[in-house]
């Protein structure tokens, strides 16, 4: 099966576009992953602070 040069050009452009889009989407996923872990760490720290404050109030 042979691909015409014009079809090859269109397919190559489409592949480049999809690769660029994939890269952008991977960047978004990486950012979301980091953001989620950062928020979980903040929540953990706030929970610890609240527990410490509650323990101090009981004294």
XYZ file of C-alpha atoms in Angstrom:
59
model
C 0.000 0.000 0.000
C 1.408 3.329 -1.045
C 0.562 6.748 0.338
C 0.487 9.685 -2.036
C 2.855 12.559 -1.158
C -0.069 14.926 -0.516
C -1.695 12.436 1.837
C 1.632 11.891 3.565
C 1.977 15.646 4.144
C -1.524 15.858 5.644
C -0.913 12.827 7.849
C 2.456 14.156 9.024
C 0.876 17.492 9.957
C -1.926 15.726 11.826
C 0.568 13.546 13.698
C 2.598 16.626 14.716
C -0.579 18.340 15.908
C -1.616 15.316 17.958
C 1.856 14.976 19.473
C 1.813 18.657 20.492
C -1.655 18.292 21.975
C -0.569 15.175 23.829
C 2.401 17.057 25.268
C 0.153 19.903 26.462
C -2.297 17.453 28.026
C 0.527 15.631 29.803
C 1.702 18.971 31.195
C -1.821 19.620 32.518
C -1.971 16.182 34.130
C 1.427 16.757 35.761
C 0.247 20.138 37.078
C -2.995 18.630 38.398
C -1.107 15.815 40.112
C 1.276 18.254 41.798
C -1.605 20.546 42.815
C -3.563 17.679 44.372
C -0.567 16.512 46.390
C 0.183 20.081 47.499
C -3.422 20.535 48.652
C -3.376 17.215 50.492
C -0.191 18.273 52.299
C -1.771 21.624 53.238
C -4.882 19.862 54.554
C -2.729 17.485 56.588
C -0.809 20.422 58.093
C -4.007 22.323 58.902
C -5.530 19.250 60.522
C -2.413 18.835 62.665
C -2.554 22.509 63.675
C -6.228 22.215 64.630
C -5.562 19.082 66.663
C -2.672 20.792 68.469
C -4.814 23.866 69.173
C -7.644 21.696 70.513
C -5.207 19.810 72.747
C -3.845 23.100 74.141
C -7.380 24.313 74.913
C -8.115 21.178 76.939
C -5.270 21.954 79.345
